[in-house]
Short mmCIF file of C-alpha atoms in Angstrom, two decimals:
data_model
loop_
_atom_site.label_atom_id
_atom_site.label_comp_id
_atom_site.label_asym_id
_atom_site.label_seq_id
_atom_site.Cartn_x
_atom_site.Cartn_y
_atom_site.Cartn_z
CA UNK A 284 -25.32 27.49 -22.38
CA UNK A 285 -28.15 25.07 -23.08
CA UNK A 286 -27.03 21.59 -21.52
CA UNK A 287 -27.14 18.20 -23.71
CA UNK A 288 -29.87 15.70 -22.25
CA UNK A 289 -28.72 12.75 -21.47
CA UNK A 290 -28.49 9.75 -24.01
CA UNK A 291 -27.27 6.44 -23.88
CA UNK A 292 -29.33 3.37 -23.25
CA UNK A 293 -31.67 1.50 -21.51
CA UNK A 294 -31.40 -2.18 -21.95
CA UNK A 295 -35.66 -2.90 -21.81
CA UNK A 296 -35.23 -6.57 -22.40
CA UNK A 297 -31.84 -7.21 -20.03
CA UNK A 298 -33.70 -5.44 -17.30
CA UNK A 299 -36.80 -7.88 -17.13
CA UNK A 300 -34.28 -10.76 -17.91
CA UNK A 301 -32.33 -9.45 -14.39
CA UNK A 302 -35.82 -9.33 -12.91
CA UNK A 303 -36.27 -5.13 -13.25
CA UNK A 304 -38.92 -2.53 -13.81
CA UNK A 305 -37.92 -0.78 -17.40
CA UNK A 306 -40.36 1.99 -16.61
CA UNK A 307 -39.05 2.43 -13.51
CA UNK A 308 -36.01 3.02 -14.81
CA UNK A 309 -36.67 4.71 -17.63
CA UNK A 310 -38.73 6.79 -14.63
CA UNK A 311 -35.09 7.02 -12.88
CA UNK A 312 -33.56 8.50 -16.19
CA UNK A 313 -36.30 11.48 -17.19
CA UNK A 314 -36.17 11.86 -13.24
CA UNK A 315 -31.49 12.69 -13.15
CA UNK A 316 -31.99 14.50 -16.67
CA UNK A 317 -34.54 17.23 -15.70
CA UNK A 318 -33.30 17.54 -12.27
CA UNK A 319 -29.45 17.84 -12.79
CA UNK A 320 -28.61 18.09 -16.42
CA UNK A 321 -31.16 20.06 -17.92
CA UNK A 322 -31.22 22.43 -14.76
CA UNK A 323 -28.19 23.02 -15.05
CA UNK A 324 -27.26 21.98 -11.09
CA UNK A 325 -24.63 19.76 -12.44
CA UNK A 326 -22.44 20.21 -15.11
CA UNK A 327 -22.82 16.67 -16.77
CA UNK A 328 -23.63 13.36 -15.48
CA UNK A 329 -23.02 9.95 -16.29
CA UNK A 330 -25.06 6.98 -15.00
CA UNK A 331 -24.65 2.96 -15.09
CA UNK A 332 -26.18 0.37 -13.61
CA UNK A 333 -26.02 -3.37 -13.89
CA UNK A 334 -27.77 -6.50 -11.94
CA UNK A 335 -26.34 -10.08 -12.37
CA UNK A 336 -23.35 -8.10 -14.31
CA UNK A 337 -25.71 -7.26 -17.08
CA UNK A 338 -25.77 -3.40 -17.77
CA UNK A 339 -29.45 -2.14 -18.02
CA UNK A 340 -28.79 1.55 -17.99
CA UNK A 341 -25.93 3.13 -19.50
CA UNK A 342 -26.62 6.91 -19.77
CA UNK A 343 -24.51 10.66 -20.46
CA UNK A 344 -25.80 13.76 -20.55
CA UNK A 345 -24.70 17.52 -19.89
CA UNK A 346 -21.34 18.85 -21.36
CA UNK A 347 -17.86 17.90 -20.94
CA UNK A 348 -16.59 21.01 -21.18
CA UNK A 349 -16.79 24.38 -21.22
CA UNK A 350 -16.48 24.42 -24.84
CA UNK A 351 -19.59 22.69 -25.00
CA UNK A 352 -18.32 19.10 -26.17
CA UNK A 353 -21.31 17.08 -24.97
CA UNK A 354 -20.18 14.13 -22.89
CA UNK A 355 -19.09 10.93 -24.39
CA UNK A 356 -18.95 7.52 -23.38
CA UNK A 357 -15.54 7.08 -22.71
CA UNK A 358 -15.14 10.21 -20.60
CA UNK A 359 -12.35 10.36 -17.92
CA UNK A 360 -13.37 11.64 -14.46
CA UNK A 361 -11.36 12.34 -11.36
CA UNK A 362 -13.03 9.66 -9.12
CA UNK A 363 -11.04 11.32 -6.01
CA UNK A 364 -11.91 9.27 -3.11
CA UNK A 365 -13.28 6.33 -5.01
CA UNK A 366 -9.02 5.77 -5.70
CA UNK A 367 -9.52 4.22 -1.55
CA UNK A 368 -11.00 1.62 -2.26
CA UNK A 369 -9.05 0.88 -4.64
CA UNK A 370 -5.45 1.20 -2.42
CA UNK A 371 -7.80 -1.02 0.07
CA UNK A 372 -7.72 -3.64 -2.38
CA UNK A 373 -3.75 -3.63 -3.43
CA UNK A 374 -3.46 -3.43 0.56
CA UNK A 375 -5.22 -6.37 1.35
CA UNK A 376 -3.67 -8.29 -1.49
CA UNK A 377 -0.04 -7.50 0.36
CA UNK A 378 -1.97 -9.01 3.59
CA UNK A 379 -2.68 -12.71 1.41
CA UNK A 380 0.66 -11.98 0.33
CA UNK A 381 1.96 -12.30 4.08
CA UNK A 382 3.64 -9.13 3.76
CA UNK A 383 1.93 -7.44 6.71
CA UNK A 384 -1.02 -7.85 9.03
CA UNK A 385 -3.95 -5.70 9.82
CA UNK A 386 -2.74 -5.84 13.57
CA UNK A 387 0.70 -4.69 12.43
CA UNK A 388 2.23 -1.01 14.11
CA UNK A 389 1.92 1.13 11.21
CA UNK A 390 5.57 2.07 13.08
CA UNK A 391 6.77 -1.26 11.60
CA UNK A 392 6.69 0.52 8.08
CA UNK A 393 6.43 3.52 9.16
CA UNK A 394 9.12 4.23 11.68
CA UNK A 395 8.45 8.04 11.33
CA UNK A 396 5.17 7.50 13.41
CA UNK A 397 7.44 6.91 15.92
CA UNK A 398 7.20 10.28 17.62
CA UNK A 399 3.25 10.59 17.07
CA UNK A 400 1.23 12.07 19.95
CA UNK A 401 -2.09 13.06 20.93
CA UNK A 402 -3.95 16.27 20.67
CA UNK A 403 -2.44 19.87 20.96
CA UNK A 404 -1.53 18.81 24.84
CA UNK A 405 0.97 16.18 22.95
CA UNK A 406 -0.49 13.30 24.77
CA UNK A 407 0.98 9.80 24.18
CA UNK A 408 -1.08 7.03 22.34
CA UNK A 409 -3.03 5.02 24.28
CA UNK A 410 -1.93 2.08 21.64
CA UNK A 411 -0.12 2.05 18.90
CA UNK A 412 -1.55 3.19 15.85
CA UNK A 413 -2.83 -0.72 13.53
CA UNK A 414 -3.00 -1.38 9.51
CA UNK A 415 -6.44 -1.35 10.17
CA UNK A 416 -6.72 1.99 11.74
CA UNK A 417 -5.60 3.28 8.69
CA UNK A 418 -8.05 0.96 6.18
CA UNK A 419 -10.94 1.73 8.72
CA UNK A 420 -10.10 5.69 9.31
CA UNK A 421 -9.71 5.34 12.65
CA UNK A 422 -5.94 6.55 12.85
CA UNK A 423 -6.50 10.12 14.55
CA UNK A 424 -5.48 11.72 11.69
CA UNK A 425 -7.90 13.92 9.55
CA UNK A 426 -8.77 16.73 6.86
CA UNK A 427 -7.77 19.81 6.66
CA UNK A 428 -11.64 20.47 5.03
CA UNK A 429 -12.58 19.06 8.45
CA UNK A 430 -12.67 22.41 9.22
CA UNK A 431 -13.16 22.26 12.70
CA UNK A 432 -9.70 21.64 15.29
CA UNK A 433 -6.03 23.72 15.67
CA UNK A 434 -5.09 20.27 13.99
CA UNK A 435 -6.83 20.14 10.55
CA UNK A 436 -6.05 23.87 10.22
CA UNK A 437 -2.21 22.76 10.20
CA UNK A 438 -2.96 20.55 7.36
CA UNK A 439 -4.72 23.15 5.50
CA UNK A 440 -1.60 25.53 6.48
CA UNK A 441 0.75 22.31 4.88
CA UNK A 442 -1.34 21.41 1.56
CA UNK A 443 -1.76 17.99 3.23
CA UNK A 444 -5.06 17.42 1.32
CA UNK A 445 -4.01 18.49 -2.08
CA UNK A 446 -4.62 16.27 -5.00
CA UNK A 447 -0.95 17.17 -6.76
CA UNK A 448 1.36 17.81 -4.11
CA UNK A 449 5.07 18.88 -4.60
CA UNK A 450 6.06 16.78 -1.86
CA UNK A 451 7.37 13.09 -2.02
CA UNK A 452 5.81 10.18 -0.04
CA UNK A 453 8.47 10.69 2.38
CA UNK A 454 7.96 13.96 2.25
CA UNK A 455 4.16 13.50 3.00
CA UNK A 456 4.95 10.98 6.20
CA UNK A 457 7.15 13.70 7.68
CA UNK A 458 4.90 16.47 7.53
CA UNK A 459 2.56 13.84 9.31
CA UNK A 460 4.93 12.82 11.97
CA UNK A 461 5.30 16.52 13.10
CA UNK A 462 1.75 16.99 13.68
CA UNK A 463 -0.81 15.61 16.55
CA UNK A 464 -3.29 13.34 15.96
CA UNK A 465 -6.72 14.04 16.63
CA UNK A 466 -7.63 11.19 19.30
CA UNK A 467 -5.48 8.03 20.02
CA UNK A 468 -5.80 5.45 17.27
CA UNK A 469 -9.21 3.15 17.86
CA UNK A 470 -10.83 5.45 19.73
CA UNK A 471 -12.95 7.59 16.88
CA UNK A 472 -13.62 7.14 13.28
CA UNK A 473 -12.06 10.42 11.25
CA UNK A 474 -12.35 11.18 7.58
CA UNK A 475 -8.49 11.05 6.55
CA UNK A 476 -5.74 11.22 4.99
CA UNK A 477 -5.22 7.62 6.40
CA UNK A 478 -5.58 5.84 3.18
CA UNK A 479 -2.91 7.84 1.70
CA UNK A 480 -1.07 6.46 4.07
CA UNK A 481 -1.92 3.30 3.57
CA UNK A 482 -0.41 3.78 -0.01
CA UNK A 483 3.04 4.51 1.17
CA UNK A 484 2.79 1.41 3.38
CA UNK A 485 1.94 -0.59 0.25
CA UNK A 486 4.90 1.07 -1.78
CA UNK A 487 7.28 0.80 0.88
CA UNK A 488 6.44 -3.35 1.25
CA UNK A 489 6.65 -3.31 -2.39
CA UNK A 490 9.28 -1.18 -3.73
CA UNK A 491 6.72 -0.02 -6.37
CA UNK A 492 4.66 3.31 -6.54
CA UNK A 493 1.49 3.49 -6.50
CA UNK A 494 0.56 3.66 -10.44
CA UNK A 495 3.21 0.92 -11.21
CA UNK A 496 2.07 -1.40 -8.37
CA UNK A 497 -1.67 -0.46 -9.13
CA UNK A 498 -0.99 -1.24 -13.04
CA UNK A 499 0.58 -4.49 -12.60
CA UNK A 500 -1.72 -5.93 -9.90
CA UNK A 501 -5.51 -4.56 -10.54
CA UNK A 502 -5.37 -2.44 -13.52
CA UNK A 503 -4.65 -4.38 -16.40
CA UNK A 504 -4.94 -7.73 -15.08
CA UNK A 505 -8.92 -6.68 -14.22
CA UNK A 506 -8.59 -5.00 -17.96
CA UNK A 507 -8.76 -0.75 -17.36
CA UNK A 508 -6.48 0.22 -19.62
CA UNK A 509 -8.28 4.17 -18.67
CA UNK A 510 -7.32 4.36 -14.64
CA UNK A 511 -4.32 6.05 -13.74
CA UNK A 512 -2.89 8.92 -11.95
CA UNK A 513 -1.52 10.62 -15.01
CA UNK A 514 -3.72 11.46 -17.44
CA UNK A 515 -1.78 10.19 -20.66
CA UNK A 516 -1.31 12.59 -23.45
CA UNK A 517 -3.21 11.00 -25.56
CA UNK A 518 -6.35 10.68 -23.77
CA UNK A 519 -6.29 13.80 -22.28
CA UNK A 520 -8.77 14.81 -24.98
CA UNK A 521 -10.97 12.51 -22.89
CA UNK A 522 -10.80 14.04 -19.60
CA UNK A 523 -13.91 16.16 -18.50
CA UNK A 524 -13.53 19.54 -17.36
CA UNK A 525 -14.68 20.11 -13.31
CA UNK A 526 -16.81 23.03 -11.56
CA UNK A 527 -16.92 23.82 -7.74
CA UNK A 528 -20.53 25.26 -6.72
CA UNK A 529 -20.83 28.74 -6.34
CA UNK A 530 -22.70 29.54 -3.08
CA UNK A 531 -26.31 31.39 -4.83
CA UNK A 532 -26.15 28.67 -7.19
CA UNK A 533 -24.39 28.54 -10.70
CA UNK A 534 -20.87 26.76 -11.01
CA UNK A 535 -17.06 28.16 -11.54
CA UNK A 536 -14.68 26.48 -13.79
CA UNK A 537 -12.06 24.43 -11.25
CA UNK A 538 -9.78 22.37 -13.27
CA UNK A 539 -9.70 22.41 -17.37
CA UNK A 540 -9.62 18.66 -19.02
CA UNK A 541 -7.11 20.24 -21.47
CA UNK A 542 -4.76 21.84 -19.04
CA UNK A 543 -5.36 19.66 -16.45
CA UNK A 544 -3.27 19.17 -13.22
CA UNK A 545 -4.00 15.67 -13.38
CA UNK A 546 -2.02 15.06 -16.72
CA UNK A 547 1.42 16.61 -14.99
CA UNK A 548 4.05 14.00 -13.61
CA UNK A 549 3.35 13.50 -10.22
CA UNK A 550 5.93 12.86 -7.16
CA UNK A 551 3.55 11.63 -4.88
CA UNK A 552 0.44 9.34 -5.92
CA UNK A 553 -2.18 9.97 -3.27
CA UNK A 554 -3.66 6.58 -2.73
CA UNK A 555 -6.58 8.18 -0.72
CA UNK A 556 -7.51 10.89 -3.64
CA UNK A 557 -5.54 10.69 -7.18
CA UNK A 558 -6.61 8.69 -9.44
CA UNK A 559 -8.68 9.33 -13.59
CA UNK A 560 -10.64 6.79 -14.34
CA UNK A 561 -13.90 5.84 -16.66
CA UNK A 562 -16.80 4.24 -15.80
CA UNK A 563 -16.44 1.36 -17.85
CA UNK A 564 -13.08 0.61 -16.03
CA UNK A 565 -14.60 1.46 -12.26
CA UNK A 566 -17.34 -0.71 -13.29
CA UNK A 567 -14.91 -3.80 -13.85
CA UNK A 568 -13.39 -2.83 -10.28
CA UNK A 569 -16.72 -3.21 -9.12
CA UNK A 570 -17.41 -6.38 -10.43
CA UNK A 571 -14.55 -7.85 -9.30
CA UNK A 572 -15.51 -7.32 -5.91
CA UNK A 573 -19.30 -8.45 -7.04
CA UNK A 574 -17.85 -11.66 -7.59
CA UNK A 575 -15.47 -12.18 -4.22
CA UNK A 576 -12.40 -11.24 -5.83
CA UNK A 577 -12.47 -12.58 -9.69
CA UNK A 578 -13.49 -11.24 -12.84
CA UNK A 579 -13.56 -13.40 -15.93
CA UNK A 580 -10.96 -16.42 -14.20
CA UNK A 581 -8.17 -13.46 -12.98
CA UNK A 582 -8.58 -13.55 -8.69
CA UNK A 583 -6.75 -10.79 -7.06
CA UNK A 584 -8.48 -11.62 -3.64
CA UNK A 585 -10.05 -14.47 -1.77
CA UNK A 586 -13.82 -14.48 -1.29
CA UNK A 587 -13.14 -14.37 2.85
CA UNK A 588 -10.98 -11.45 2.50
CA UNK A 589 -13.86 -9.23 0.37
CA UNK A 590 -16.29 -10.67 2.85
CA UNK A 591 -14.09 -9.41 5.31
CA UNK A 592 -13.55 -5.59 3.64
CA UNK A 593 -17.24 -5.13 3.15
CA UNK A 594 -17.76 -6.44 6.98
CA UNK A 595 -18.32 -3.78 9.42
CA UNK A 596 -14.91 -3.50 11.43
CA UNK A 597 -15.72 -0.65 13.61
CA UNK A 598 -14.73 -1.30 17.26
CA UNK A 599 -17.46 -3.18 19.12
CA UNK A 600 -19.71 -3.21 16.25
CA UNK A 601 -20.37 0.62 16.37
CA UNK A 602 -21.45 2.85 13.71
CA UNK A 603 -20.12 5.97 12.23
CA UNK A 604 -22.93 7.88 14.22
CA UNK A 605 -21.84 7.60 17.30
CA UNK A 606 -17.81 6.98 16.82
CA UNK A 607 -17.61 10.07 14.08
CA UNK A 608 -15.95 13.40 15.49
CA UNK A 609 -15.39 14.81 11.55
CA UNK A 610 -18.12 17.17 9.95
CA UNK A 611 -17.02 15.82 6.12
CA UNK A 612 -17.30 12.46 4.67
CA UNK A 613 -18.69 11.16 1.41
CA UNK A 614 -21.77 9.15 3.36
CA UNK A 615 -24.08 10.07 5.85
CA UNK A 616 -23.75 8.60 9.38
CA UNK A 617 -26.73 6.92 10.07
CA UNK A 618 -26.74 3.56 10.11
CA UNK A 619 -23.27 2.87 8.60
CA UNK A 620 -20.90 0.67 9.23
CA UNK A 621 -16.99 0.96 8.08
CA UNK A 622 -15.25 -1.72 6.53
CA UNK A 623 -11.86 -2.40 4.97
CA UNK A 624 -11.92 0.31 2.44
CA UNK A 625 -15.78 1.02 2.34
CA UNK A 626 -18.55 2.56 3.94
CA UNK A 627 -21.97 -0.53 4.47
CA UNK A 628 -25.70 -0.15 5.64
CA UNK A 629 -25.90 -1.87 8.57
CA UNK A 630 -29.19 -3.30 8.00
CA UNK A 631 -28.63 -4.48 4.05
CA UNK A 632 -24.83 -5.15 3.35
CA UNK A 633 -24.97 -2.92 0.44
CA UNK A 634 -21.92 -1.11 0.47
CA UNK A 635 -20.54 2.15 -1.36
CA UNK A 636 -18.00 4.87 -1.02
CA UNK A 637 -17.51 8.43 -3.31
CA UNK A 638 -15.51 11.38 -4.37
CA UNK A 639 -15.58 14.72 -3.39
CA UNK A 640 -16.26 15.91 -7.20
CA UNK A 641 -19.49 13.78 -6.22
CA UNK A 642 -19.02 10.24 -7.91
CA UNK A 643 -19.99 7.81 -6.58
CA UNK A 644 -20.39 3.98 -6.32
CA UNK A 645 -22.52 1.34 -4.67
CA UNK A 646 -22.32 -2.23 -4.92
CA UNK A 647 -25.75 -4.73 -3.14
CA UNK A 648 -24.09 -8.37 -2.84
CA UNK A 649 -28.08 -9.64 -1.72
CA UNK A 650 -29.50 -7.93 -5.17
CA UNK A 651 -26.67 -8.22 -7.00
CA UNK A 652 -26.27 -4.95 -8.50
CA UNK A 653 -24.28 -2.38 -9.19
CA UNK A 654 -24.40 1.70 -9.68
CA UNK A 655 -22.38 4.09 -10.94
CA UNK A 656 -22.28 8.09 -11.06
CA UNK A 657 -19.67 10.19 -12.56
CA UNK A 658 -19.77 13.82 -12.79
CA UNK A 659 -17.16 16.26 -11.68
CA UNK A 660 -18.89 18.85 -9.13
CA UNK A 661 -17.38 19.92 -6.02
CA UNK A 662 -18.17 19.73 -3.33
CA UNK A 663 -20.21 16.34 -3.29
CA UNK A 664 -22.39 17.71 -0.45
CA UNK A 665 -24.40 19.78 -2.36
CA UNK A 666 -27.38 17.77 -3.97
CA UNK A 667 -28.97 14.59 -2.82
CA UNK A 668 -27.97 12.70 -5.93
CA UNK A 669 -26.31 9.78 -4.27
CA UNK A 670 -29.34 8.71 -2.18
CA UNK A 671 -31.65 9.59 -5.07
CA UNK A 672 -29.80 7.42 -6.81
CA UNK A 673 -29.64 4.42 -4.50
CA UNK A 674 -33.65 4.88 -3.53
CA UNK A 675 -34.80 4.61 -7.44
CA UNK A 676 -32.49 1.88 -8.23
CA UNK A 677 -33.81 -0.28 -5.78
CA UNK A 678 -37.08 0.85 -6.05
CA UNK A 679 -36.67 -0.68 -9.75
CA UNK A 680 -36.64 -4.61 -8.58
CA UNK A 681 -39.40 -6.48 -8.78
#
C-alpha cells in the first residue's frame, strides 16, 4: 500500500521569530518523510515542535490504519511509557500536598512489600525500599522484556508487563510481593514496573484511581480533554491502528484502533504504561513543565519541585551507564542522568523519556523547546528516529 507523505505545516515566519533555520527544518521534514513514511519503515508518523511555546512544525504523514485512512491531526496514540512521567507528576503533587515523602518506605503504603527479598537466594534488603526508588527506577524490580534473569522470566510467566491486565491494583502488588527483587533498592538503576507502582501509591493516598485522580488534577485543569486510559466510544474513530516489526523487515498488524484493547474498561490503570493520548494534549503536558509547573495561570507544581524532577537523582551523581544492569529502556545510557520521572543529558539539561510503540518526547529548558513524535511501532528499538530527531532539531537554531 502506497503510504501518504506527510503534510501539515511549517510555520516559516514563527521559526525566524523563535530564532530558527526554516530550511533546516523544512530539511528535517523531506529528511522523516523519505526515510520513514514513504519507505514504509514506519507505519505513520507525526511530528511537532515548538521553541518559546510557539509551534514551528506541525507535521502527519503515513496511514492510520490498515484501511488506509491517512493520518489526521487529532490522532490518538498509545504513548505507553510517556503515561510515567505523567504519574511522576500527580506523585510529586501528593509530595507538595504533604501526603508522603520521597524518603518514605514504600512499606508505609505498601505494607505488602513487607516480605520483599533479594535475588533468587531470598536475601534481605540492605534498606528499605524509598518513594524515590520507585520515581528513579531504582527499586530492584524490573521487566519481564528484560529478558535476561530467573526473575523477569516470572513476570513474563505472570503478565506483569501487560498493558490491560485482568488483575486489580491489589492484585498487581501481590503478585509483586511474592517475587524477588533484582538487587536491594539504591543499589542499581532497572527499567520497571516501578512507576506502576508508584500509581497505586498515589491511589491508595488518594482514594482515587488513576484516570479519575489524573482527570481532576492534570488533565483537564492543563486542558486535554484526549488523554485517558479508556479510549471513549466516541473517539475511538480517532485512535491509530499499531504494528510490531517483523524481523526481515515489513510490519504485522498488533492492535486495531477499531477493536482496540485500549477502549475496554480497565481494572487496573498502569501508571507506568496505559495511557491514549494526542499530541496536542502531550504537548500542553509538556509545556507545563516548560514553564516550572504552570500553563496559562493553572500551577500544578512549584518551579523547585520540576527543577528537582528534571535534576539528576541517581545515587552519588552516577549515570545510567555504569548503575544500569537492564538490556531495555527507552534511552541510551551514555551520558544520562535519571530524574524524578525522566531520563536528562548530563552535559545539557535537556531532558526526555518514550514509549515502547516508539513516541517519544524531549523537552531543552536552556533552548526552550520542545519535540514531539508519535507513531505506533513496536518495538521502539528499531530505528534511530529519536536521536535523529533530537540532532536536526537542534541543529535548526541559529
Amino acid at each position: 500500500m502506497a503510504q501518504a507523505h506527510m503534510t501539515g505545516f511549517a510555520d516559516r515566519d514563527a521559526a525566524r521569530d523563535v530564532g530558527m533555520d526554516p530550511d533546516r527544518i523544512d530539511a528535517l521534514v523531506a529528511y522523516f518523510d523519505r526515510t520513514y513514511v514513504a519507505s514504509g519503515k514506519l507505519p505513520h508518523l507525526q511530528l511537532l515542535l515548538s521553541r518559546d511555546e510557539r509551534i514551528v512544525l506541525s507535521v502527519s504523514g503515513g496511514r492510520a490504519r490498515a484501511s488506509g485512512e491517512p493520518l489526521s491531526e487529532d490522532a490518538l496514540f498509545r504513548i505507553a511509557s510517556m503515561t510515567k512521567p505523567v504519574t511522576s507528576v500527580a506523585f510529586m503533587m501528593l509530595v507538595e500536598q504533604g501526603l508522603v515523602a520521597l524518603d518514605d518506605p514504600v512499606t508505609d503504603v505498601v505494607p505488602e512489600f513487607a516480605r520483599l527479598r533479594v535475588g533468587m537466594e531470598e536475601k534481605a534488603l540492605k534498606r528499605p525500599m524509598r518513594m524515590i526508588d520507585l520515581l528513579r527506577h531504582t527499586s530492584g524490580f524490573t521487566y519481564g522484556l528484560q529478558r535476561r534473569t530467573a526473575i523477569d522470566a516470572r513476570y513474563r510467566e505472570l503478565g506483569l508487563d501487560e498493558f490491560q491486565q485482568k488483575r486489580s491494583s491489589d492484585d498487581f502488588i501481590a503478585a509483586l510481593a511474592d517475587i524477588p527483587l533484582e538487587f536491594s533498592p539504591g543499589e542499581n538503576w532497572n527499567y520497571s514496573v516501578s512507576t506502576d507502582v508508584l500509581g497505586v501509591v498515589a491511589e491508595r493516598l488518594t482514594g482515587m484511581d488513576l484516570e479519575s485522580l489524573f482527570r481532576a488534577r492534570i488533565f483537564d485543569p492543563l486542558g486535554m480533554p484526549d488523554t485517558f486510559f479508556t479510549v471513549p466510544a466516541d473517539r475511538v474513530d480517532r485512535l491509530t491502528d499499531a504494528w510490531r516489526f517483523v524481523p526481515g523487515g515489513g510490519l504485522a498488524l498488533g492492535d486495531r484502533g477499531a477493536r482496540s484493547g485500549w477502549s475496554r474498561p480497565l481494572r487496573f490503570r498502569a501508571g507506568g504504561g496505559g495511557l491514549v493520548s494526542s499530541t496536542g494534549d502531550y504537548h500542553r503536558f509538556a509545556r507545563m513543565l516548560l514553564r516550572g509547573g504552570e500553563l496559562d495561570g493553572v500551577r500544578l507544581l512549584r518551579s523547585e519541585t520540576v527543577e528537582a524532577m528534571r535534576t539528576n537523582q541517581l545515587p552519588g551523581g552516577r549515570d545510567l551507564t555504569s548503575m544500569s544492569t537492564g538490556m531495555f529502556s527507552e534511552v541510551d545510557y551514555a551520558g544520562l542522568g535519571f530524574g524524578l520521572g525522566f531520563a536528562m543529558e548530563l552535559g545539557t539539561q535537556v531532558y526526555s523519556w518514550g514509549g515502547i510503540f516508539s513516541t517519544h518526547f524531549f523537552i531543552d529548558p536552556v533552548e526552550r523547546m520542545i519535540a514531539i513524535l508519535m507513531t505506533q511501532h513496536l518495538p521502539s528499538n528499531i530505528h534511530p528516529i529519536r536521536n535523529e530527531l533530537r540532532v536536526a532539531a537542534r541543529a535548526a537554531i541559529k
